Coordinates of C-alpha atoms in Angstrom, one line a residue:
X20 CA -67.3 55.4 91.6
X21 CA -64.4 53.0 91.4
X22 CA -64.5 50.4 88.4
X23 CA -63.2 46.9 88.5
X24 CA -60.3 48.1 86.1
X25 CA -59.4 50.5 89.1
X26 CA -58.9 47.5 91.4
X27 CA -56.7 45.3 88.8
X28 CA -53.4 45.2 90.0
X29 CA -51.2 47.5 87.9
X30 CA -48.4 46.2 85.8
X31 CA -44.9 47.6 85.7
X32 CA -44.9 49.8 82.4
X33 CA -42.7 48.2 79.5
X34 CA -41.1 51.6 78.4
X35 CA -40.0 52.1 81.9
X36 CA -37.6 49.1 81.7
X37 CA -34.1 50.6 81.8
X38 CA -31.3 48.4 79.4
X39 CA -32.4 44.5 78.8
X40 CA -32.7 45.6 75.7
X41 CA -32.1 42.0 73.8
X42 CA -35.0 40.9 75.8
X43 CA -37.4 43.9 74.9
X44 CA -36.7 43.3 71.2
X45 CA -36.9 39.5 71.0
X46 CA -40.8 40.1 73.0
X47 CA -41.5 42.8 70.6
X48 CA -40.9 40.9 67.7
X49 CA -42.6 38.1 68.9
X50 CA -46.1 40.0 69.5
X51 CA -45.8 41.6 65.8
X52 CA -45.1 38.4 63.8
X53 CA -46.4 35.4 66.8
X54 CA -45.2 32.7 64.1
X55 CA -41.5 33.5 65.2
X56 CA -42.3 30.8 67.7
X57 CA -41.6 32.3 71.1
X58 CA -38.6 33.3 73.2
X59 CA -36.4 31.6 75.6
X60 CA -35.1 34.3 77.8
X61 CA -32.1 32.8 80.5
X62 CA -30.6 35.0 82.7
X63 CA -28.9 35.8 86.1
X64 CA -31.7 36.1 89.2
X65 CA -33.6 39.5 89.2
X66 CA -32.9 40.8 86.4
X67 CA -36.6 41.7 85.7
X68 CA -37.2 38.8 83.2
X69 CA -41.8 38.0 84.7
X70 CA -41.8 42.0 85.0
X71 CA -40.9 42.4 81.6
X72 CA -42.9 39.6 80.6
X73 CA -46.1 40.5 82.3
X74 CA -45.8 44.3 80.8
X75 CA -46.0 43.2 77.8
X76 CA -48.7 41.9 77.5
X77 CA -50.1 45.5 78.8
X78 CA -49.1 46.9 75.3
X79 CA -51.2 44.7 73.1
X80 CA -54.6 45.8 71.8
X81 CA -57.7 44.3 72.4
X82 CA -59.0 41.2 70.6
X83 CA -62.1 39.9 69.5
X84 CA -63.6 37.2 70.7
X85 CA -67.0 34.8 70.6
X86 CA -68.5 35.7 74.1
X87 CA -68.6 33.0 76.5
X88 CA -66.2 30.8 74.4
X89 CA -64.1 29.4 76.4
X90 CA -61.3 29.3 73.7
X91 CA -61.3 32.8 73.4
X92 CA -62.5 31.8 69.9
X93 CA -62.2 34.3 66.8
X94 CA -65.2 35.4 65.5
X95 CA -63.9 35.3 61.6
X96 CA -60.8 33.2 61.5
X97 CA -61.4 29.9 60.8
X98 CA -57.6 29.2 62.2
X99 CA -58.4 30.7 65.6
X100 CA -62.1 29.2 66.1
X101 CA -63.3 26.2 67.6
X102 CA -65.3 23.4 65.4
X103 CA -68.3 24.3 67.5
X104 CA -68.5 28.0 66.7
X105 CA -67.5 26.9 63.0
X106 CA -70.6 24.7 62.9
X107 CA -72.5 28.0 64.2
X108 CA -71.6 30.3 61.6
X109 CA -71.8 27.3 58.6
X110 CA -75.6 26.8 60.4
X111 CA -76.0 30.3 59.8
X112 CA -75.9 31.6 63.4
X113 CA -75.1 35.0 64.4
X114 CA -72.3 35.2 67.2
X115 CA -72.5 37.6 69.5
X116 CA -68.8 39.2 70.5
X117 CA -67.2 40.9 72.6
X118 CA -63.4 42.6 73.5
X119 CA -60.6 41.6 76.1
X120 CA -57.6 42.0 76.7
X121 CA -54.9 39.8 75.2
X122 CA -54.5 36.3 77.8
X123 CA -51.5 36.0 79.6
X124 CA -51.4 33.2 81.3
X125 CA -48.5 32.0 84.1
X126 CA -48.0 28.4 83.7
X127 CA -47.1 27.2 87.2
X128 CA -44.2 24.3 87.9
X129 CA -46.2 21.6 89.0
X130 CA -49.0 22.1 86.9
X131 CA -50.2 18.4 85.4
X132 CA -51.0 17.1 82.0
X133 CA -54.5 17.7 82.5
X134 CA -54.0 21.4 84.0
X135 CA -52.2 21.9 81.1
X136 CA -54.2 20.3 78.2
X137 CA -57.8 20.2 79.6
X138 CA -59.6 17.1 81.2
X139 CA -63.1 15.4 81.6
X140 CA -65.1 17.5 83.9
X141 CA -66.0 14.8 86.2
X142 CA -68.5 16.3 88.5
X143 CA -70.4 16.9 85.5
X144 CA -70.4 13.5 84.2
X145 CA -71.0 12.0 87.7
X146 CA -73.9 14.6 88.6
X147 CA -75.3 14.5 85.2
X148 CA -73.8 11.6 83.3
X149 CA -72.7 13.4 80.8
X150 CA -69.0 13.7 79.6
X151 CA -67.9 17.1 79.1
X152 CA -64.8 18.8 78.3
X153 CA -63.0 21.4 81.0
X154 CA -60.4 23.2 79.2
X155 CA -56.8 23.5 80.6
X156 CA -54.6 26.1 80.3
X157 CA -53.7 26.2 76.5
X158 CA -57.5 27.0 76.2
X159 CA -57.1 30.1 78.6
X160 CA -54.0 30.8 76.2
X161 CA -55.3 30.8 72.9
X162 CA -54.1 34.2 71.1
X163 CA -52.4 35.3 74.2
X164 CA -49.0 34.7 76.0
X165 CA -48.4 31.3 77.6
X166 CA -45.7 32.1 80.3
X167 CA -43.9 29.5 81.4
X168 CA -41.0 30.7 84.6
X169 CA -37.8 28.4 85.2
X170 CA -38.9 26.4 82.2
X171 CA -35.6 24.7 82.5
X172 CA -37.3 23.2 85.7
X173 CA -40.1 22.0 84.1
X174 CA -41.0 18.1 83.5
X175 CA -39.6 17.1 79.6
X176 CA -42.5 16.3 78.9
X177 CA -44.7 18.6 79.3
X178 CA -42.3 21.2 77.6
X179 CA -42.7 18.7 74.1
X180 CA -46.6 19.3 74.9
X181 CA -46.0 23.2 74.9
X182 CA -44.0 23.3 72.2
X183 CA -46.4 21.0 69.9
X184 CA -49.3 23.0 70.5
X185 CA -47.4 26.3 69.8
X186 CA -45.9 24.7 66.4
X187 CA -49.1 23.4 65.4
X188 CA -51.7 26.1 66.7
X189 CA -53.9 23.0 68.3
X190 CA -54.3 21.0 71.5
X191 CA -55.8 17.3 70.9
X192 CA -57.1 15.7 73.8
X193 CA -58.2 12.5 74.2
X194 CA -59.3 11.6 77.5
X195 CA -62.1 8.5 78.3
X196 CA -63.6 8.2 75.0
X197 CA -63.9 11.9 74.1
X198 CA -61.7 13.4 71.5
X199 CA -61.5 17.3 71.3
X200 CA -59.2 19.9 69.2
X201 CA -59.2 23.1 69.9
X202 CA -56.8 26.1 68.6
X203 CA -53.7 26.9 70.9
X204 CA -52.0 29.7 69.1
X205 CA -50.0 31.6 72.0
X206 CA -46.4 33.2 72.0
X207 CA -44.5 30.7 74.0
X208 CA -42.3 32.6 76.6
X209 CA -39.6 31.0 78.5
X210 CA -37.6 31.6 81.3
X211 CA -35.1 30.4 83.1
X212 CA -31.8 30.7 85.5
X213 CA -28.4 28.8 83.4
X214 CA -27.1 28.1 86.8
X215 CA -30.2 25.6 87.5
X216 CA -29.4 24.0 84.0
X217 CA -29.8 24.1 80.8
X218 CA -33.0 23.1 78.6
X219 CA -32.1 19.7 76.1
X220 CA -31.0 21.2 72.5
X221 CA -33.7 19.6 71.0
X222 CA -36.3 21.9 72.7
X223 CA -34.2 24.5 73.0
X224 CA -34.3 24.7 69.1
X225 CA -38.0 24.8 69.0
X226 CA -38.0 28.2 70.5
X227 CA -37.9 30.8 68.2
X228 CA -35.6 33.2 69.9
X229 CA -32.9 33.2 72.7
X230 CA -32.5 36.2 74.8
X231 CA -29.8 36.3 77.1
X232 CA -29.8 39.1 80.4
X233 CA -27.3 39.6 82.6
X234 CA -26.7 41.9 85.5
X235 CA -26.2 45.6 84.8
X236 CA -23.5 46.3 86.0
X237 CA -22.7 50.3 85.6
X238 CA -23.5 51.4 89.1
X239 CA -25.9 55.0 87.6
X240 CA -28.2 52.3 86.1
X241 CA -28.3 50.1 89.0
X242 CA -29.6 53.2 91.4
X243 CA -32.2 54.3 88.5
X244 CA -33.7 50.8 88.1
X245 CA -34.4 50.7 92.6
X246 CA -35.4 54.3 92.5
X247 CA -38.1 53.6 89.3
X248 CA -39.1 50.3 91.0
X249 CA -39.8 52.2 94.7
X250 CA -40.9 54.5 93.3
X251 CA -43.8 52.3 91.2
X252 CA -44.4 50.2 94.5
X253 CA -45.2 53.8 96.4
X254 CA -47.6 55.2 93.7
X255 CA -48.3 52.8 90.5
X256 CA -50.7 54.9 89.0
X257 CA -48.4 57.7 89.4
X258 CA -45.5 56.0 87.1
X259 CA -47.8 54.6 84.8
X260 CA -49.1 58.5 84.2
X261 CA -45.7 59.3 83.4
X262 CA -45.3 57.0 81.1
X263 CA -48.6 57.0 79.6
X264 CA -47.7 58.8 76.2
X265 CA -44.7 56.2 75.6
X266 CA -46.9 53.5 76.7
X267 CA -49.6 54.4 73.7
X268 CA -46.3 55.3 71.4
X269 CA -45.2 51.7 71.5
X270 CA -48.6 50.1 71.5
X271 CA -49.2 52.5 68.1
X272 CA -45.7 51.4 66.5
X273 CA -46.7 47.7 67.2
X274 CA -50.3 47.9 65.8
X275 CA -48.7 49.7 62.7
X276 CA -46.3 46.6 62.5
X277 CA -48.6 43.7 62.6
X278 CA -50.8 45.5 59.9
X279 CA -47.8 46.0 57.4
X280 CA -46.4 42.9 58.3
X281 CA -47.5 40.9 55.2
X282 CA -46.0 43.8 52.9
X283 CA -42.8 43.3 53.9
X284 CA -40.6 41.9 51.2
X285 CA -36.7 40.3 51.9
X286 CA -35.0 40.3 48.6
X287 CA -33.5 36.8 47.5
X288 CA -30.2 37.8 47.6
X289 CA -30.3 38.6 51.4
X290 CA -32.3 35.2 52.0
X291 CA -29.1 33.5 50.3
X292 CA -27.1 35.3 52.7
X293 CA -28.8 34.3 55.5
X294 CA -28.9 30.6 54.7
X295 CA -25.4 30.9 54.4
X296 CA -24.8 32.1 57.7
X297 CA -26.9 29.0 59.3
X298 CA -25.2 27.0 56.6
X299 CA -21.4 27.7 57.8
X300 CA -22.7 27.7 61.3
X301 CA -23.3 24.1 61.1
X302 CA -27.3 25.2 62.4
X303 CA -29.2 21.4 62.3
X304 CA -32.0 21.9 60.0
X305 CA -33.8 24.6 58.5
X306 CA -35.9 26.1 61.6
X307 CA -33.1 29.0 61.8
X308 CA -33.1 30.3 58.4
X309 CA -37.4 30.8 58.8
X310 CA -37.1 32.9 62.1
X311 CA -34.5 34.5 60.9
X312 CA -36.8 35.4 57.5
X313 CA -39.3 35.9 59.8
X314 CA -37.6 38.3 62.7
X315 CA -36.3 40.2 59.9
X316 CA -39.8 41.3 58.7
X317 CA -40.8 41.8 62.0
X318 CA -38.1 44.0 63.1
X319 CA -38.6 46.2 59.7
X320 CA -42.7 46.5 60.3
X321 CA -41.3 47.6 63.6
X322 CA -39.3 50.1 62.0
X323 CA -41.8 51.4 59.6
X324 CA -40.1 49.8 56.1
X325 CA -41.6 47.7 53.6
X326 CA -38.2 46.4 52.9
X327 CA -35.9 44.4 54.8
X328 CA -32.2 45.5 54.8
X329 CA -28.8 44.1 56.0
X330 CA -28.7 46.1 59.0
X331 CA -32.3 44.4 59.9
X332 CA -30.9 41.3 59.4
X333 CA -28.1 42.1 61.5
X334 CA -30.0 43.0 64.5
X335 CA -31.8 40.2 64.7
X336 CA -29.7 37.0 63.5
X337 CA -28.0 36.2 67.2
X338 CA -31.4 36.3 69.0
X339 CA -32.4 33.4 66.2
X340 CA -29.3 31.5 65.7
X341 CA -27.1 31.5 68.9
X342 CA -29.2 28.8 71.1
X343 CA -29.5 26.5 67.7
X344 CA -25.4 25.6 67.9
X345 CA -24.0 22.6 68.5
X346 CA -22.5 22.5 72.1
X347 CA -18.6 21.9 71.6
X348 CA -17.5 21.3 75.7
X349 CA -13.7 22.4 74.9
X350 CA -15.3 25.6 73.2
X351 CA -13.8 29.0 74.7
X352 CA -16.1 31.3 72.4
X353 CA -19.4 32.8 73.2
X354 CA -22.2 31.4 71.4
X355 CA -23.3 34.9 70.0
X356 CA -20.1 35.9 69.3
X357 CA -19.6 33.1 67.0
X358 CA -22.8 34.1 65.0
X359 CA -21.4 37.5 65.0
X360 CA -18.5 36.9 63.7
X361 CA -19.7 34.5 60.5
X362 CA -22.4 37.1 59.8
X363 CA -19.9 40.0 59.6
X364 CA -17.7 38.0 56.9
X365 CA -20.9 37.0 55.3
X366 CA -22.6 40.4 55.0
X367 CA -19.7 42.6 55.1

């Protein structure tokens, strides 16, 4: 008997990705450690930057939720609950839970304020006179992946209403004389073709990290990325058997990540370093030296360590820092090179 999971459409396996590397990592990091604060990913046209995105998502574990909550509420975390199931459990109600799959959600161009933040259900209140809430999509989002393609495309403001509700964790709304907050908490991932222009510095900055892709160009790749990607479209289920063990590998690494994370020390010496860095970069404010922190820690949970080295830093320092510049228009050097080259004096 076929299941409903049968019938879901399968999603390109992560581990089958060939190169992109600077992408993989920077999405990674983000689902061990989702206070990095999202990634901007901008890149040439089909380079695989939604397939990657969407398999992702396919690595996470389940999370717990309150059932038919539609904020995807969590049943013990005050953070990631609504005020209505917090009155429940103070009341001394028992919730009943269940499991699903981590949200990922596509955010689509012309979606409006009210797609996006949640509105007054007006049916309701004209059937029924009363004034009810219907959650947008930052409710659908909450401890998932908010998606958001050609983000460089997408109204100004509604980018600062993205980015304020993944800062702050919630999404007020108030709408006709109701006022409701509910938690938002998503990984924020943007992406976007340079040649259709470039998002304004000041959101830029907000975003955590700042992958760039480009075009593979070494020609054995090139045939090795069609032939995986026919050969998915002829038989999914087929290429996600055969990568079924490193599938469950990297879903195994990044559980073991998230629950070391908070071990993770970075001695004070490194931090100085670090600040440095942003320092003699010129970096506005002091967002850079957090992710970096942050990113570091991430990347050694990923690698099984308790401590964070200067390699760790190292690997992780351009996807943090190169998008947080200052734009000099008679500048010849590449914005990650630049990084590179002030952390190697620093460090070395």
């Amino acid at each position: 008997m076929s299941t409903i999971k049968d019938n879901i459409r399968p999603v390109f396996p992560f581990t089958a990705i060939v190169g992109q590397e600077e992408m993989k990592l920077a999405l990674i990091l983000n689902m061990i450690d989702p206070k990095i604060g999202g990634v901007m990913i901008m890149g040439d046209r089909g380079t695989g930057k939604s397939t990657t995105i969407r398999a992702i998502a396919d690595l996470l574990p389940q999370i717990s939720v309150v059932r038919d909550d539609a904020f995807n509420s969590h049943p013990t975390d005050a953070e990631l609950m609504t005020d209505m199931v917090q009155e429940l459990i103070n009341s001394g109600q028992s919730l009943v839970t269940s499991l699903i799959d981590v949200p990922m959600i596509d955010l689509p161009l012309g979606a409006t304020e009210d797609r996006v933040c949640g509105t007054i259900d007006i049916e309701k209140a004209l059937n029924e006179g009363v004034k009810t809430f219907e959650p947008g999509l930052l409710a659908k989002a909450n401890r998932g992946i908010l998606y958001v393609d050609e983000v460089n495309l997408l109204d100004d403001h509604l980018v600062d209403i993205l980015l304020d509700s993944a800062a702050s964790g919630w999404n007020t709304v108030e709408r006709e004389g109701i006022s409701i907050r509910h938690p938002a908490r998503f990984v924020l991932v943007g992406s976007g073709n340079p040649e259709e222009g470039e998002l304004r510095p000041q959101l830029l900055d907000r975003f955590g990290m700042h992958a760039e892709i480009r075009t593979v160009k070494d020609p054995s790749l090139r045939v090795q990325i069609v032939e995986q990607r026919s050969q998915f479209d002829q038989d999914p289920y087929l290429c996600l058997k055969e990568y079924e063990n490193q599938q469950n590998q990297l879903k195994s690494e990044i559980v073991r990540a998230q629950s070391i994370l908070d071990d993770v020390i970075i001695d004070f010496s490194l931090r100085m370093k670090i600040s440095q860095v942003c320092g003699q970069l010129d970096v506005d404010g002091l967002r850079g030296d957090i992710v970096t922190n942050r990113a570091a820690k991430a990347f050694a949970a990923y690698k099984g360590k308790l401590n964070v080295t200067s390699d760790d830093i190292e690997e992780v320092i351009v996807l943090c820092l190169r998008h947080r510049l200052r734009k000099d228009p008679l500048e010849t050097i590449d914005s990650g090179l630049k990084v590179r080259q002030v952390v190697s004096e620093v460090f070395n």
